[in-house]
């Protein structure tokens, strides 16, 4: 479940040796990593990226998972599915990413982020 998060953290640690990465950059890259998990169908890891996502009651977590899966299905029907996620910019603790779909449509979304114990989560 946290495998995708490790793929995000390792490059940041390696880059940290060369120059310091801003909080905004870290928030933006974390948001992109979570949405990349959604792109690849790993809805559980996407939900793990929510603040307190691991502490919600199991029945509520199941409902959240069903909602994410329905969102993916809906995007598949309306736009042919999600094909790419691009990090655009960040301002403060909000990341802006672009979702690209198979039918050539794009959607820019704002993802509020919060840092807790040196890990960035979606609010």
mmCIF file of C-alpha atoms in Angstrom:
data_model
loop_
_atom_site.group_PDB
_atom_site.id
_atom_site.type_symbol
_atom_site.label_atom_id
_atom_site.label_comp_id
_atom_site.label_asym_id
_atom_site.label_seq_id
_atom_site.Cartn_x
_atom_site.Cartn_y
_atom_site.Cartn_z
ATOM 1 C CA UNK A 1 0.000 0.000 0.000
ATOM 2 C CA UNK A 2 2.786 2.429 0.871
ATOM 3 C CA UNK A 3 4.927 1.170 -2.036
ATOM 4 C CA UNK A 4 3.973 4.127 -4.223
ATOM 5 C CA UNK A 5 4.886 6.513 -1.438
ATOM 6 C CA UNK A 6 8.366 5.009 -1.254
ATOM 7 C CA UNK A 7 8.769 5.632 -4.978
ATOM 8 C CA UNK A 8 8.067 9.277 -4.207
ATOM 9 C CA UNK A 9 10.280 9.599 -1.124
ATOM 10 C CA UNK A 10 13.459 7.977 -2.494
ATOM 11 C CA UNK A 11 13.941 10.473 -5.360
ATOM 12 C CA UNK A 12 13.342 13.330 -2.949
ATOM 13 C CA UNK A 13 16.031 12.023 -0.633
ATOM 14 C CA UNK A 14 18.441 11.684 -3.529
ATOM 15 C CA UNK A 15 17.650 15.164 -4.767
ATOM 16 C CA UNK A 16 18.095 16.456 -1.231
ATOM 17 C CA UNK A 17 21.810 15.815 -1.569
ATOM 18 C CA UNK A 18 22.082 18.370 -4.372
ATOM 19 C CA UNK A 19 19.776 21.157 -3.264
ATOM 20 C CA UNK A 20 17.117 21.789 -0.706
ATOM 21 C CA UNK A 21 13.592 21.174 -1.946
ATOM 22 C CA UNK A 22 10.971 23.700 -0.918
ATOM 23 C CA UNK A 23 7.909 22.743 1.094
ATOM 24 C CA UNK A 24 5.766 23.725 -1.877
ATOM 25 C CA UNK A 25 7.715 21.410 -4.180
ATOM 26 C CA UNK A 26 7.390 18.531 -1.707
ATOM 27 C CA UNK A 27 3.631 19.086 -1.371
ATOM 28 C CA UNK A 28 3.246 19.218 -5.155
ATOM 29 C CA UNK A 29 5.261 16.043 -5.732
ATOM 30 C CA UNK A 30 3.334 14.193 -3.003
ATOM 31 C CA UNK A 31 0.002 15.175 -4.576
ATOM 32 C CA UNK A 32 1.248 13.989 -7.969
ATOM 33 C CA UNK A 33 2.419 10.686 -6.454
ATOM 34 C CA UNK A 34 -0.988 10.058 -4.878
ATOM 35 C CA UNK A 35 -2.818 10.826 -8.123
ATOM 36 C CA UNK A 36 -0.337 8.641 -10.033
ATOM 37 C CA UNK A 37 -1.475 5.809 -7.764
ATOM 38 C CA UNK A 38 -5.052 6.570 -8.765
ATOM 39 C CA UNK A 39 -4.004 6.605 -12.430
ATOM 40 C CA UNK A 40 -2.557 3.102 -12.053
ATOM 41 C CA UNK A 41 -5.666 1.799 -10.291
ATOM 42 C CA UNK A 42 -4.178 1.616 -6.805
ATOM 43 C CA UNK A 43 -7.177 3.173 -5.087
ATOM 44 C CA UNK A 44 -6.175 1.905 -1.640
ATOM 45 C CA UNK A 45 -2.800 3.668 -1.791
ATOM 46 C CA UNK A 46 -4.533 6.802 -3.041
ATOM 47 C CA UNK A 47 -6.784 6.700 0.030
ATOM 48 C CA UNK A 48 -3.772 6.076 2.274
ATOM 49 C CA UNK A 49 -2.585 9.493 1.115
ATOM 50 C CA UNK A 50 -5.487 11.158 2.905
ATOM 51 C CA UNK A 51 -4.779 12.676 6.282
ATOM 52 C CA UNK A 52 -6.128 10.240 8.895
ATOM 53 C CA UNK A 53 -7.003 7.816 6.085
ATOM 54 C CA UNK A 54 -5.537 4.989 8.112
ATOM 55 C CA UNK A 55 -7.580 5.769 11.233
ATOM 56 C CA UNK A 56 -11.120 5.887 9.831
ATOM 57 C CA UNK A 57 -13.521 3.049 10.704
ATOM 58 C CA UNK A 58 -13.325 0.097 8.324
ATOM 59 C CA UNK A 59 -16.889 0.489 7.015
ATOM 60 C CA UNK A 60 -16.274 4.162 6.205
ATOM 61 C CA UNK A 61 -12.984 3.271 4.513
ATOM 62 C CA UNK A 62 -14.856 0.747 2.344
ATOM 63 C CA UNK A 63 -17.342 3.457 1.337
ATOM 64 C CA UNK A 64 -14.494 5.838 0.482
ATOM 65 C CA UNK A 65 -12.839 3.114 -1.604
ATOM 66 C CA UNK A 66 -16.095 2.487 -3.490
ATOM 67 C CA UNK A 67 -16.396 6.234 -4.175
ATOM 68 C CA UNK A 68 -12.864 6.392 -5.599
ATOM 69 C CA UNK A 69 -13.508 3.325 -7.755
ATOM 70 C CA UNK A 70 -16.785 4.827 -9.019
ATOM 71 C CA UNK A 71 -14.930 8.058 -9.843
ATOM 72 C CA UNK A 72 -12.410 6.071 -11.921
ATOM 73 C CA UNK A 73 -15.223 4.237 -13.716
ATOM 74 C CA UNK A 74 -17.054 7.497 -14.411
ATOM 75 C CA UNK A 75 -13.913 9.094 -15.841
ATOM 76 C CA UNK A 76 -13.438 6.010 -17.975
ATOM 77 C CA UNK A 77 -16.948 6.285 -19.413
ATOM 78 C CA UNK A 78 -16.867 10.056 -19.914
ATOM 79 C CA UNK A 79 -13.277 10.584 -21.011
ATOM 80 C CA UNK A 80 -11.828 7.187 -21.839
ATOM 81 C CA UNK A 81 -9.932 7.102 -18.558
ATOM 82 C CA UNK A 82 -7.093 8.944 -16.934
ATOM 83 C CA UNK A 83 -3.856 8.739 -18.944
ATOM 84 C CA UNK A 84 -1.427 11.115 -17.241
ATOM 85 C CA UNK A 85 -0.930 13.251 -14.149
ATOM 86 C CA UNK A 86 1.285 16.336 -14.291
ATOM 87 C CA UNK A 87 2.486 18.466 -11.413
ATOM 88 C CA UNK A 88 1.997 22.130 -12.313
ATOM 89 C CA UNK A 89 2.800 24.320 -9.334
ATOM 90 C CA UNK A 90 2.137 24.824 -5.662
ATOM 91 C CA UNK A 91 1.196 27.823 -3.613
ATOM 92 C CA UNK A 92 1.545 27.477 0.115
ATOM 93 C CA UNK A 93 0.205 24.062 1.047
ATOM 94 C CA UNK A 94 -1.950 23.667 -2.068
ATOM 95 C CA UNK A 95 -0.701 21.688 -5.043
ATOM 96 C CA UNK A 96 -2.042 22.196 -8.538
ATOM 97 C CA UNK A 97 -1.966 19.189 -10.812
ATOM 98 C CA UNK A 98 -3.297 18.483 -14.270
ATOM 99 C CA UNK A 99 -5.266 15.333 -15.024
ATOM 100 C CA UNK A 100 -5.058 14.247 -18.667
ATOM 101 C CA UNK A 101 -7.687 11.954 -20.182
ATOM 102 C CA UNK A 102 -7.759 9.630 -23.185
ATOM 103 C CA UNK A 103 -10.181 11.916 -25.068
ATOM 104 C CA UNK A 104 -7.598 14.769 -24.933
ATOM 105 C CA UNK A 105 -9.426 16.687 -22.219
ATOM 106 C CA UNK A 106 -7.501 18.050 -19.268
ATOM 107 C CA UNK A 107 -8.571 19.137 -15.863
ATOM 108 C CA UNK A 108 -6.544 21.264 -13.472
ATOM 109 C CA UNK A 109 -7.292 20.571 -9.844
ATOM 110 C CA UNK A 110 -6.178 22.073 -6.549
ATOM 111 C CA UNK A 111 -5.141 19.552 -3.917
ATOM 112 C CA UNK A 112 -4.905 20.933 -0.374
ATOM 113 C CA UNK A 113 -1.984 19.241 1.380
ATOM 114 C CA UNK A 114 -0.783 19.042 4.961
ATOM 115 C CA UNK A 115 2.516 17.872 6.411
ATOM 116 C CA UNK A 116 2.452 15.562 9.413
ATOM 117 C CA UNK A 117 5.550 13.845 10.803
ATOM 118 C CA UNK A 118 7.582 14.738 7.685
ATOM 119 C CA UNK A 119 5.018 13.131 5.351
ATOM 120 C CA UNK A 120 2.661 15.053 3.099
ATOM 121 C CA UNK A 121 -0.995 14.031 3.006
ATOM 122 C CA UNK A 122 -4.029 15.228 1.105
ATOM 123 C CA UNK A 123 -6.572 17.049 3.273
#
